[in-house]
PDB file of C-alpha atoms in Angstrom:
ATOM      1  CA  MET U   1     170.880-119.832  32.771  1.00 48.00           C
ATOM      2  CA  GLY U   2     167.565-120.536  34.168  1.00 52.00           C
ATOM      3  CA  THR U   3     164.470-121.075  31.857  1.00 55.00           C
ATOM      4  CA  PRO U   4     161.677-118.537  32.463  1.00 55.00           C
ATOM      5  CA  THR U   5     158.236-119.305  34.549  1.00 54.00           C
ATOM      6  CA  PRO U   6     155.373-118.431  32.548  1.00 54.00           C
ATOM      7  CA  THR U   7     153.097-115.975  33.764  1.00 54.00           C
ATOM      8  CA  ARG U   8     149.748-116.418  34.209  1.00 58.00           C
ATOM      9  CA  THR U   9     147.156-114.333  33.172  1.00 57.00           C
ATOM     10  CA  PRO U  10     144.428-113.604  35.920  1.00 56.00           C
ATOM     11  CA  ARG U  11     141.427-114.968  35.110  1.00 60.00           C
ATOM     12  CA  PRO U  12     138.319-112.424  36.021  1.00 55.00           C
ATOM     13  CA  ARG U  13     136.126-113.427  38.831  1.00 57.00           C
ATOM     14  CA  ARG U  14     132.518-114.499  38.279  1.00 57.00           C
ATOM     15  CA  ARG U  15     130.001-112.036  39.183  1.00 56.00           C
ATOM     16  CA  THR U  16     127.734-114.027  41.585  1.00 54.00           C
ATOM     17  CA  ALA U  17     123.929-113.012  42.186  1.00 54.00           C
ATOM     18  CA  PRO U  18     123.631-111.781  46.080  1.00 52.00           C
ATOM     19  CA  SER U  19     122.007-114.739  47.578  1.00 52.00           C
ATOM     20  CA  PRO U  20     118.438-114.072  49.279  1.00 51.00           C
ATOM     21  CA  LEU U  21     119.285-114.363  52.600  1.00 52.00           C
ATOM     22  CA  ARG U  22     122.177-112.461  52.318  1.00 55.00           C
ATOM     23  CA  PRO U  23     121.223-109.116  51.417  1.00 54.00           C
ATOM     24  CA  PRO U  24     124.073-106.887  50.117  1.00 56.00           C
ATOM     25  CA  ARG U  25     125.769-104.225  52.408  1.00 60.00           C
ATOM     26  CA  PRO U  26     125.354-100.488  51.821  1.00 54.00           C
ATOM     27  CA  ARG U  27     128.444 -98.851  51.071  1.00 57.00           C
ATOM     28  CA  LEU U  28     129.344 -96.100  54.322  1.00 50.00           C
ATOM     29  CA  ARG U  29     129.382 -92.767  53.663  1.00 52.00           C
ATOM     30  CA  SER U  30     132.464 -90.841  54.122  1.00 47.00           C
ATOM     31  CA  ARG U  31     130.758 -87.672  55.818  1.00 50.00           C
ATOM     32  CA  ARG U  32     127.252 -88.118  57.671  1.00 53.00           C
ATOM     33  CA  GLY U  33     124.283 -86.645  56.176  1.00 52.00           C
ATOM     34  CA  ALA U  34     121.053 -84.608  57.642  1.00 54.00           C
ATOM     35  CA  GLY U  35     118.621 -87.559  58.261  1.00 57.00           C
ATOM     36  CA  PRO U  36     116.596 -88.597  61.249  1.00 56.00           C
ATOM     37  CA  ALA U  37     119.865 -89.645  63.050  1.00 58.00           C
ATOM     38  CA  HIS U  38     121.462 -86.432  62.656  1.00 63.00           C
ATOM     39  CA  PRO U  39     118.979 -83.447  62.294  1.00 67.00           C
ATOM     40  CA  ARG U  40     120.324 -79.932  60.809  1.00 74.00           C
ATOM     41  CA  ARG U  41     120.559 -77.472  63.968  1.00 78.00           C
ATOM     42  CA  SER U  42     119.231 -74.242  62.930  1.00 82.00           C
ATOM     43  CA  LEU U  43     120.161 -71.380  65.199  1.00 85.00           C
ATOM     44  CA  ALA U  44     116.411 -69.223  63.867  1.00 87.00           C
ATOM     45  CA  LEU U  45     114.475 -71.953  64.603  1.00 89.00           C
ATOM     46  CA  THR U  46     116.356 -72.686  68.035  1.00 89.00           C
ATOM     47  CA  LEU U  47     116.065 -68.777  69.392  1.00 91.00           C
ATOM     48  CA  VAL U  48     112.257 -68.556  68.308  1.00 92.00           C
ATOM     49  CA  THR U  49     111.735 -71.867  70.310  1.00 91.00           C
ATOM     50  CA  GLY U  50     113.311 -70.319  73.546  1.00 91.00           C
ATOM     51  CA  LEU U  51     111.569 -67.338  73.077  1.00 92.00           C
ATOM     52  CA  ALA U  52     107.988 -69.179  73.173  1.00 92.00           C
ATOM     53  CA  LEU U  53     109.485 -71.450  76.361  1.00 90.00           C
ATOM     54  CA  LEU U  54     110.231 -67.785  77.736  1.00 91.00           C
ATOM     55  CA  TYR U  55     106.408 -66.728  77.343  1.00 91.00           C
ATOM     56  CA  SER U  56     104.965 -69.542  78.694  1.00 88.00           C
ATOM     57  CA  LEU U  57     107.169 -69.977  81.941  1.00 90.00           C
ATOM     58  CA  VAL U  58     107.923 -66.283  82.911  1.00 91.00           C
ATOM     59  CA  PRO U  59     104.196 -66.059  84.220  1.00 89.00           C
ATOM     60  CA  LEU U  60     104.118 -69.217  86.363  1.00 91.00           C
ATOM     61  CA  VAL U  61     107.223 -68.127  87.488  1.00 91.00           C
ATOM     62  CA  TRP U  62     105.983 -65.038  88.377  1.00 92.00           C
ATOM     63  CA  LEU U  63     103.358 -66.462  89.980  1.00 91.00           C
ATOM     64  CA  VAL U  64     104.939 -68.981  91.831  1.00 92.00           C
ATOM     65  CA  VAL U  65     107.669 -67.060  93.272  1.00 92.00           C
ATOM     66  CA  ASN U  66     104.390 -63.954  93.940  1.00 91.00           C
ATOM     67  CA  ALA U  67     102.610 -66.854  96.096  1.00 91.00           C
ATOM     68  CA  THR U  68     105.216 -67.194  98.557  1.00 90.00           C
ATOM     69  CA  LYS U  69     104.842 -63.186  99.683  1.00 89.00           C
ATOM     70  CA  SER U  70     102.709 -61.667 101.769  1.00 86.00           C
ATOM     71  CA  GLN U  71     100.571 -58.620 101.379  1.00 85.00           C
ATOM     72  CA  ALA U  72     103.486 -56.006 102.324  1.00 83.00           C
ATOM     73  CA  SER U  73     106.349 -58.249 100.847  1.00 85.00           C
ATOM     74  CA  LEU U  74     104.192 -58.019  97.471  1.00 84.00           C
ATOM     75  CA  LEU U  75     104.141 -54.230  96.748  1.00 81.00           C
ATOM     76  CA  ASP U  76     107.925 -53.675  98.012  1.00 84.00           C
ATOM     77  CA  SER U  77     109.665 -56.043  96.635  1.00 82.00           C
ATOM     78  CA  PHE U  78     110.970 -57.342  93.265  1.00 82.00           C
ATOM     79  CA  GLY U  79     108.235 -59.701  91.129  1.00 79.00           C
ATOM     80  CA  LEU U  80     110.813 -62.257  89.909  1.00 81.00           C
ATOM     81  CA  TRP U  81     112.471 -62.966  93.659  1.00 85.00           C
ATOM     82  CA  PHE U  82     111.125 -64.470  96.687  1.00 86.00           C
ATOM     83  CA  GLY U  83     110.975 -61.817  99.481  1.00 78.00           C
ATOM     84  CA  SER U  84     111.757 -61.516 102.833  1.00 80.00           C
ATOM     85  CA  ASP U  85     109.126 -64.089 104.047  1.00 83.00           C
ATOM     86  CA  PHE U  86     108.029 -67.234 103.102  1.00 87.00           C
ATOM     87  CA  ALA U  87     103.850 -67.053 103.180  1.00 86.00           C
ATOM     88  CA  LEU U  88     103.042 -69.967 100.483  1.00 90.00           C
ATOM     89  CA  PHE U  89     101.459 -71.768 103.259  1.00 92.00           C
ATOM     90  CA  ASP U  90     100.004 -69.462 105.254  1.00 91.00           C
ATOM     91  CA  ASN U  91      98.604 -67.690 101.706  1.00 91.00           C
ATOM     92  CA  ILE U  92      97.155 -71.048 100.777  1.00 93.00           C
ATOM     93  CA  ALA U  93      95.189 -71.270 104.463  1.00 94.00           C
ATOM     94  CA  ALA U  94      93.754 -67.330 104.063  1.00 92.00           C
ATOM     95  CA  THR U  95      92.318 -68.355 100.851  1.00 93.00           C
ATOM     96  CA  LEU U  96      90.889 -71.175 101.702  1.00 93.00           C
ATOM     97  CA  ALA U  97      89.262 -69.644 105.050  1.00 92.00           C
ATOM     98  CA  TYR U  98      88.506 -65.953 103.741  1.00 91.00           C
ATOM     99  CA  ASP U  99      84.777 -64.765 103.483  1.00 88.00           C
ATOM    100  CA  ASP U 100      83.714 -68.375 104.546  1.00 89.00           C
ATOM    101  CA  GLY U 101      85.644 -70.392 102.388  1.00 89.00           C
ATOM    102  CA  VAL U 102      84.081 -69.078  99.416  1.00 93.00           C
ATOM    103  CA  PHE U 103      86.901 -69.968  97.464  1.00 94.00           C
ATOM    104  CA  VAL U 104      85.912 -73.839  98.296  1.00 94.00           C
ATOM    105  CA  ARG U 105      82.540 -73.290  96.497  1.00 94.00           C
ATOM    106  CA  TRP U 106      84.209 -71.566  93.632  1.00 95.00           C
ATOM    107  CA  LEU U 107      86.368 -74.492  92.938  1.00 95.00           C
ATOM    108  CA  LEU U 108      83.196 -76.700  93.204  1.00 95.00           C
ATOM    109  CA  ASN U 109      81.272 -75.120  91.013  1.00 95.00           C
ATOM    110  CA  THR U 110      84.146 -74.923  88.183  1.00 95.00           C
ATOM    111  CA  VAL U 111      84.458 -78.362  89.238  1.00 95.00           C
ATOM    112  CA  LEU U 112      80.818 -79.392  88.292  1.00 95.00           C
ATOM    113  CA  TYR U 113      80.766 -76.902  85.486  1.00 95.00           C
ATOM    114  CA  VAL U 114      83.936 -78.606  83.730  1.00 95.00           C
ATOM    115  CA  VAL U 115      82.300 -81.914  84.949  1.00 95.00           C
ATOM    116  CA  ALA U 116      79.027 -81.316  83.595  1.00 95.00           C
ATOM    117  CA  GLY U 117      80.082 -78.910  79.920  1.00 93.00           C
ATOM    118  CA  ALA U 118      83.581 -80.267  79.200  1.00 93.00           C
ATOM    119  CA  GLY U 119      82.773 -83.844  79.952  1.00 94.00           C
ATOM    120  CA  GLY U 120      79.032 -83.608  78.261  1.00 95.00           C
ATOM    121  CA  ALA U 121      80.383 -82.108  75.208  1.00 94.00           C
ATOM    122  CA  THR U 122      83.481 -84.710  74.878  1.00 95.00           C
ATOM    123  CA  PHE U 123      81.046 -87.493  74.885  1.00 95.00           C
ATOM    124  CA  LEU U 124      78.489 -85.690  72.212  1.00 94.00           C
ATOM    125  CA  ALA U 125      81.874 -84.831  70.034  1.00 94.00           C
ATOM    126  CA  VAL U 126      83.243 -88.579  70.174  1.00 94.00           C
ATOM    127  CA  LEU U 127      79.514 -89.948  69.285  1.00 93.00           C
ATOM    128  CA  GLY U 128      78.954 -86.923  66.279  1.00 92.00           C
ATOM    129  CA  GLY U 129      82.076 -87.192  64.790  1.00 92.00           C
ATOM    130  CA  TYR U 130      81.861 -91.171  64.721  1.00 93.00           C
ATOM    131  CA  ALA U 131      78.807 -91.170  62.957  1.00 91.00           C
ATOM    132  CA  LEU U 132      80.088 -88.659  61.023  1.00 90.00           C
ATOM    133  CA  ALA U 133      83.022 -90.526  60.107  1.00 90.00           C
ATOM    134  CA  LYS U 134      81.671 -94.126  59.680  1.00 90.00           C
ATOM    135  CA  PHE U 135      77.998 -93.529  58.248  1.00 88.00           C
ATOM    136  CA  GLU U 136      76.726 -92.173  55.296  1.00 85.00           C
ATOM    137  CA  PHE U 137      73.374 -90.338  55.111  1.00 83.00           C
ATOM    138  CA  PRO U 138      71.960 -87.832  53.266  1.00 86.00           C
ATOM    139  CA  GLY U 139      72.831 -84.092  54.282  1.00 83.00           C
ATOM    140  CA  ARG U 140      76.440 -85.176  55.151  1.00 82.00           C
ATOM    141  CA  ARG U 141      78.008 -82.494  53.167  1.00 82.00           C
ATOM    142  CA  ALA U 142      75.602 -79.697  54.533  1.00 88.00           C
ATOM    143  CA  VAL U 143      76.601 -81.004  58.211  1.00 86.00           C
ATOM    144  CA  PHE U 144      79.940 -80.886  57.502  1.00 82.00           C
ATOM    145  CA  ALA U 145      79.834 -76.810  55.649  1.00 86.00           C
ATOM    146  CA  VAL U 146      77.730 -76.551  59.251  1.00 87.00           C
ATOM    147  CA  VAL U 147      80.256 -77.601  61.901  1.00 84.00           C
ATOM    148  CA  LEU U 148      82.932 -75.512  59.742  1.00 82.00           C
ATOM    149  CA  GLY U 149      80.644 -72.376  59.787  1.00 85.00           C
ATOM    150  CA  ALA U 150      80.017 -73.241  63.484  1.00 83.00           C
ATOM    151  CA  ALA U 151      83.702 -73.021  64.608  1.00 81.00           C
ATOM    152  CA  ALA U 152      84.364 -69.929  62.833  1.00 83.00           C
ATOM    153  CA  VAL U 153      82.255 -68.029  64.960  1.00 83.00           C
ATOM    154  CA  PRO U 154      83.466 -66.672  67.921  1.00 82.00           C
ATOM    155  CA  GLY U 155      81.915 -67.697  70.976  1.00 78.00           C
ATOM    156  CA  THR U 156      81.703 -63.737  71.902  1.00 80.00           C
ATOM    157  CA  ALA U 157      79.097 -63.191  69.170  1.00 83.00           C
ATOM    158  CA  LEU U 158      76.828 -65.443  70.344  1.00 84.00           C
ATOM    159  CA  ALA U 159      76.819 -64.426  73.668  1.00 84.00           C
ATOM    160  CA  VAL U 160      73.868 -61.931  73.098  1.00 86.00           C
ATOM    161  CA  PRO U 161      71.910 -63.935  71.650  1.00 90.00           C
ATOM    162  CA  THR U 162      72.574 -66.960  74.034  1.00 90.00           C
ATOM    163  CA  PHE U 163      71.844 -64.965  77.022  1.00 91.00           C
ATOM    164  CA  LEU U 164      68.299 -63.847  75.388  1.00 92.00           C
ATOM    165  CA  MET U 165      67.350 -66.968  74.725  1.00 92.00           C
ATOM    166  CA  PHE U 166      67.975 -67.978  78.267  1.00 92.00           C
ATOM    167  CA  SER U 167      66.464 -65.091  79.525  1.00 92.00           C
ATOM    168  CA  GLN U 168      63.391 -65.970  78.236  1.00 92.00           C
ATOM    169  CA  LEU U 169      63.687 -69.712  79.259  1.00 91.00           C
ATOM    170  CA  GLY U 170      64.391 -68.225  82.859  1.00 90.00           C
ATOM    171  CA  LEU U 171      67.329 -70.182  83.056  1.00 90.00           C
ATOM    172  CA  THR U 172      69.900 -67.116  83.715  1.00 90.00           C
ATOM    173  CA  ASN U 173      71.871 -67.226  86.937  1.00 91.00           C
ATOM    174  CA  THR U 174      71.181 -70.938  87.489  1.00 92.00           C
ATOM    175  CA  PRO U 175      73.864 -73.516  86.648  1.00 93.00           C
ATOM    176  CA  TRP U 176      72.661 -74.713  83.620  1.00 93.00           C
ATOM    177  CA  ALA U 177      73.214 -70.916  82.199  1.00 92.00           C
ATOM    178  CA  VAL U 178      76.824 -72.376  81.942  1.00 93.00           C
ATOM    179  CA  ILE U 179      76.465 -75.863  81.343  1.00 94.00           C
ATOM    180  CA  VAL U 180      74.433 -76.270  78.247  1.00 93.00           C
ATOM    181  CA  PRO U 181      76.214 -73.682  75.811  1.00 91.00           C
ATOM    182  CA  SER U 182      79.612 -75.469  77.182  1.00 91.00           C
ATOM    183  CA  LEU U 183      77.975 -78.909  76.165  1.00 92.00           C
ATOM    184  CA  ILE U 184      78.707 -77.636  72.374  1.00 89.00           C
ATOM    185  CA  SER U 185      81.865 -78.193  70.638  1.00 89.00           C
ATOM    186  CA  PRO U 186      82.172 -77.435  67.123  1.00 90.00           C
ATOM    187  CA  PHE U 187      86.018 -77.625  66.880  1.00 90.00           C
ATOM    188  CA  GLY U 188      85.762 -80.867  69.064  1.00 91.00           C
ATOM    189  CA  LEU U 189      83.470 -82.501  66.619  1.00 92.00           C
ATOM    190  CA  TYR U 190      85.716 -81.612  63.832  1.00 90.00           C
ATOM    191  CA  LEU U 191      88.707 -82.942  65.336  1.00 91.00           C
ATOM    192  CA  MET U 192      87.059 -86.208  65.815  1.00 92.00           C
ATOM    193  CA  TRP U 193      85.543 -86.383  62.626  1.00 91.00           C
ATOM    194  CA  ILE U 194      88.559 -86.267  60.906  1.00 90.00           C
ATOM    195  CA  PHE U 195      90.095 -88.696  63.703  1.00 91.00           C
ATOM    196  CA  ALA U 196      87.480 -91.588  63.544  1.00 92.00           C
ATOM    197  CA  ALA U 197      87.828 -91.434  59.796  1.00 90.00           C
ATOM    198  CA  GLN U 198      91.768 -92.511  60.013  1.00 88.00           C
ATOM    199  CA  ALA U 199      91.499 -94.207  63.369  1.00 89.00           C
ATOM    200  CA  VAL U 200      88.641 -96.589  63.144  1.00 89.00           C
ATOM    201  CA  PRO U 201      89.540 -99.280  60.338  1.00 89.00           C
ATOM    202  CA  LYS U 202      85.640-100.249  58.413  1.00 88.00           C
ATOM    203  CA  GLU U 203      87.252-103.745  57.962  1.00 89.00           C
ATOM    204  CA  LEU U 204      87.138-103.824  61.853  1.00 89.00           C
ATOM    205  CA  MET U 205      83.677-102.703  62.005  1.00 88.00           C
ATOM    206  CA  GLU U 206      82.543-105.014  59.446  1.00 89.00           C
ATOM    207  CA  ALA U 207      84.482-108.181  61.387  1.00 90.00           C
ATOM    208  CA  ALA U 208      82.161-106.978  64.861  1.00 89.00           C
ATOM    209  CA  ARG U 209      79.104-107.078  62.655  1.00 88.00           C
ATOM    210  CA  ILE U 210      80.078-110.130  61.137  1.00 89.00           C
ATOM    211  CA  ASP U 211      80.282-111.763  64.511  1.00 87.00           C
ATOM    212  CA  GLY U 212      77.012-110.162  65.252  1.00 88.00           C
ATOM    213  CA  SER U 213      77.904-106.969  67.614  1.00 86.00           C
ATOM    214  CA  GLY U 214      75.220-104.352  67.576  1.00 87.00           C
ATOM    215  CA  GLU U 215      76.329-100.718  66.710  1.00 88.00           C
ATOM    216  CA  ILE U 216      75.914 -99.663  70.069  1.00 91.00           C
ATOM    217  CA  ARG U 217      78.646-102.991  71.326  1.00 91.00           C
ATOM    218  CA  THR U 218      80.830-101.679  68.447  1.00 90.00           C
ATOM    219  CA  PHE U 219      81.392 -98.325  69.485  1.00 91.00           C
ATOM    220  CA  PHE U 220      81.779 -99.126  73.035  1.00 91.00           C
ATOM    221  CA  THR U 221      84.221-102.152  72.716  1.00 90.00           C
ATOM    222  CA  VAL U 222      85.734-101.431  69.345  1.00 89.00           C
ATOM    223  CA  ALA U 223      86.036 -98.097  68.298  1.00 91.00           C
ATOM    224  CA  LEU U 224      86.264 -96.136  71.249  1.00 90.00           C
ATOM    225  CA  PRO U 225      89.725 -97.530  72.425  1.00 90.00           C
ATOM    226  CA  LEU U 226      90.749 -96.760  69.185  1.00 90.00           C
ATOM    227  CA  LEU U 227      89.648 -92.868  69.509  1.00 91.00           C
ATOM    228  CA  ALA U 228      91.539 -92.683  72.973  1.00 89.00           C
ATOM    229  CA  PRO U 229      94.107 -90.248  71.567  1.00 89.00           C
ATOM    230  CA  GLY U 230      91.093 -88.041  70.079  1.00 90.00           C
ATOM    231  CA  THR U 231      89.175 -88.344  72.574  1.00 91.00           C
ATOM    232  CA  ALA U 232      91.866 -87.025  75.101  1.00 90.00           C
ATOM    233  CA  THR U 233      92.356 -83.824  73.166  1.00 89.00           C
ATOM    234  CA  VAL U 234      89.401 -83.335  73.026  1.00 92.00           C
ATOM    235  CA  LEU U 235      88.859 -82.940  76.283  1.00 92.00           C
ATOM    236  CA  LEU U 236      91.706 -81.598  77.021  1.00 91.00           C
ATOM    237  CA  PHE U 237      90.723 -78.943  75.000  1.00 91.00           C
ATOM    238  CA  THR U 238      86.793 -78.698  76.682  1.00 93.00           C
ATOM    239  CA  MET U 239      88.168 -78.580  79.848  1.00 93.00           C
ATOM    240  CA  VAL U 240      90.689 -75.658  80.140  1.00 92.00           C
ATOM    241  CA  ALA U 241      87.850 -73.681  77.623  1.00 91.00           C
ATOM    242  CA  THR U 242      85.360 -74.371  80.544  1.00 93.00           C
ATOM    243  CA  TRP U 243      87.797 -74.143  83.394  1.00 93.00           C
ATOM    244  CA  ASN U 244      89.005 -70.817  81.788  1.00 91.00           C
ATOM    245  CA  ASN U 245      86.070 -69.186  80.650  1.00 91.00           C
ATOM    246  CA  TYR U 246      85.013 -66.038  81.722  1.00 91.00           C
ATOM    247  CA  PHE U 247      82.800 -64.105  79.363  1.00 90.00           C
ATOM    248  CA  LEU U 248      79.699 -66.405  79.594  1.00 91.00           C
ATOM    249  CA  PRO U 249      79.589 -66.857  83.340  1.00 92.00           C
ATOM    250  CA  LEU U 250      79.895 -63.087  83.497  1.00 92.00           C
ATOM    251  CA  ILE U 251      76.635 -62.021  81.316  1.00 92.00           C
ATOM    252  CA  MET U 252      74.862 -65.215  82.844  1.00 93.00           C
ATOM    253  CA  ILE U 253      75.686 -65.295  86.539  1.00 92.00           C
ATOM    254  CA  ARG U 254      74.650 -62.773  89.100  1.00 91.00           C
ATOM    255  CA  ASP U 255      74.904 -64.680  92.629  1.00 90.00           C
ATOM    256  CA  PRO U 256      78.136 -65.090  93.857  1.00 90.00           C
ATOM    257  CA  ASP U 257      77.632 -68.781  95.017  1.00 90.00           C
ATOM    258  CA  TRP U 258      77.639 -69.943  91.676  1.00 93.00           C
ATOM    259  CA  PHE U 259      80.158 -68.069  90.425  1.00 94.00           C
ATOM    260  CA  PRO U 260      83.336 -69.759  89.180  1.00 94.00           C
ATOM    261  CA  LEU U 261      86.429 -69.314  90.269  1.00 93.00           C
ATOM    262  CA  THR U 262      87.723 -66.753  87.345  1.00 93.00           C
ATOM    263  CA  LEU U 263      84.837 -64.436  88.263  1.00 93.00           C
ATOM    264  CA  GLY U 264      85.353 -65.168  91.816  1.00 92.00           C
ATOM    265  CA  LEU U 265      89.085 -64.096  91.713  1.00 93.00           C
ATOM    266  CA  ASN U 266      88.005 -61.143  89.382  1.00 92.00           C
ATOM    267  CA  ALA U 267      85.735 -59.753  92.637  1.00 90.00           C
ATOM    268  CA  TRP U 268      88.473 -59.998  95.424  1.00 91.00           C
ATOM    269  CA  ASN U 269      90.818 -58.562  92.965  1.00 89.00           C
ATOM    270  CA  ALA U 270      88.177 -55.387  92.490  1.00 87.00           C
ATOM    271  CA  GLN U 271      87.549 -55.118  96.176  1.00 83.00           C
ATOM    272  CA  ALA U 272      90.495 -52.966  95.933  1.00 75.00           C
ATOM    273  CA  ALA U 273      88.739 -50.353  93.845  1.00 74.00           C
ATOM    274  CA  THR U 274      86.161 -50.016  95.934  1.00 73.00           C
ATOM    275  CA  ILE U 275      85.206 -47.884  98.790  1.00 65.00           C
ATOM    276  CA  GLY U 276      86.485 -49.404 102.389  1.00 65.00           C
ATOM    277  CA  GLY U 277      87.542 -52.680 100.041  1.00 71.00           C
ATOM    278  CA  GLU U 278      89.903 -54.670 101.147  1.00 78.00           C
ATOM    279  CA  PRO U 279      93.110 -55.106  99.448  1.00 82.00           C
ATOM    280  CA  VAL U 280      93.864 -58.828  99.008  1.00 86.00           C
ATOM    281  CA  PHE U 281      96.042 -59.224  95.906  1.00 88.00           C
ATOM    282  CA  HIS U 282      98.241 -61.437  98.039  1.00 89.00           C
ATOM    283  CA  LEU U 283      95.114 -64.026  98.104  1.00 91.00           C
ATOM    284  CA  VAL U 284      94.290 -63.572  94.293  1.00 92.00           C
ATOM    285  CA  ILE U 285      97.474 -64.302  93.157  1.00 93.00           C
ATOM    286  CA  THR U 286      97.812 -67.425  95.917  1.00 93.00           C
ATOM    287  CA  GLY U 287      93.956 -68.413  94.188  1.00 93.00           C
ATOM    288  CA  SER U 288      95.509 -68.169  90.369  1.00 93.00           C
ATOM    289  CA  LEU U 289      98.233 -70.975  91.586  1.00 93.00           C
ATOM    290  CA  LEU U 290      95.861 -73.642  92.924  1.00 93.00           C
ATOM    291  CA  THR U 291      93.208 -72.605  89.415  1.00 93.00           C
ATOM    292  CA  VAL U 292      96.531 -73.490  87.837  1.00 92.00           C
ATOM    293  CA  ILE U 293      97.548 -76.728  89.478  1.00 92.00           C
ATOM    294  CA  PRO U 294      94.376 -78.830  88.267  1.00 91.00           C
ATOM    295  CA  LEU U 295      95.337 -78.123  84.776  1.00 90.00           C
ATOM    296  CA  ILE U 296      98.313 -78.835  85.055  1.00 89.00           C
ATOM    297  CA  ALA U 297      97.570 -82.222  86.634  1.00 89.00           C
ATOM    298  CA  ALA U 298      94.885 -82.800  84.135  1.00 87.00           C
ATOM    299  CA  PHE U 299      97.355 -82.440  81.532  1.00 86.00           C
ATOM    300  CA  LEU U 300     100.006 -84.970  83.325  1.00 86.00           C
ATOM    301  CA  LEU U 301      97.359 -87.614  83.229  1.00 85.00           C
ATOM    302  CA  LEU U 302      96.132 -87.426  79.812  1.00 81.00           C
ATOM    303  CA  GLN U 303      99.503 -87.193  78.213  1.00 78.00           C
ATOM    304  CA  ARG U 304     100.015 -91.156  78.134  1.00 76.00           C
ATOM    305  CA  TYR U 305      97.047 -91.177  75.837  1.00 72.00           C
ATOM    306  CA  TRP U 306      98.746 -89.250  73.492  1.00 65.00           C
ATOM    307  CA  ARG U 307     102.066 -91.476  73.459  1.00 57.00           C
ATOM    308  CA  SER U 308      99.501 -94.622  72.866  1.00 55.00           C
ATOM    309  CA  GLY U 309      98.288 -93.011  70.097  1.00 50.00           C
ATOM    310  CA  LEU U 310     101.166 -91.980  68.211  1.00 44.00           C
ATOM    311  CA  THR U 311     102.696 -95.872  69.254  1.00 46.00           C
ATOM    312  CA  ALA U 312      99.393 -97.291  68.039  1.00 48.00           C
ATOM    313  CA  GLY U 313     100.584 -95.198  64.726  1.00 43.00           C
ATOM    314  CA  SER U 314     103.600 -96.304  64.094  1.00 37.00           C
ATOM    315  CA  LEU U 315     102.773-100.104  64.745  1.00 39.00           C
ATOM    316  CA  LYS U 316      99.966 -99.337  62.272  1.00 46.00           C
ATOM    317  CA  GLY U 317     102.578 -97.912  60.009  1.00 41.00           C
TER     318      GLY U 317
END
């Protein structure tokens, strides 16, 4: 018989500390949990988003579809589908030439109100928000309370006092009656105040001051590029508010030569209710479509500033 071979007891393995150059591998989970890479799907949220999308797009689709119809086809066809004739280009030409081209005059008036009113309101909001966020002065909390209170007051509540004040100054029925009230944007000031407090580091401002930069130069060369996303947001809000402003020009302006597009299109729409008036509903719809196009273009041009702001925030974090 052969001699049995001795068995060796296995030695316990020595656990070594993980090397700093090689981090320990994370254990793989058998089930994929919900996270940023695999978010949970919510049926209710999808339905609500779909309803909001329909609510936003259906009026625009109706506007585009009916702008392609003539006056006769507009009244005897389904509203959400095209008519028998395609008259979009004829409607555009008729809209621009109707009543000696007054639509072009209204368009230029609206551009004037937006450039002077919305542009000035955005510039003042950026200056005021930056100053309130980065400078300490007595009465700062009182200013904060006044800004919040002004943002909570609706514009219609101030329409009558504003009209009486401008009437005493002799500025009614002039472009200044629309431009000057548009320069004040409490919401834009508050938004830039909050944004400037987070977007402009104090260390960067102190470094610029140490290098000999004055406050005005520091604002335009250091702070203003960092405030671009907030500036674009306030500019879009004020631009849309001024472009679609109806109530303020209604009580301030009586001369049709100074009408914005909102008042002008409403005057065309009211022609059908007057004695001997010519109904031009197809021109009203086409003019409304031409009015929406600049707002869409402005949003597409300004959205890159929002992207740059999101990228800067991610890099800063």
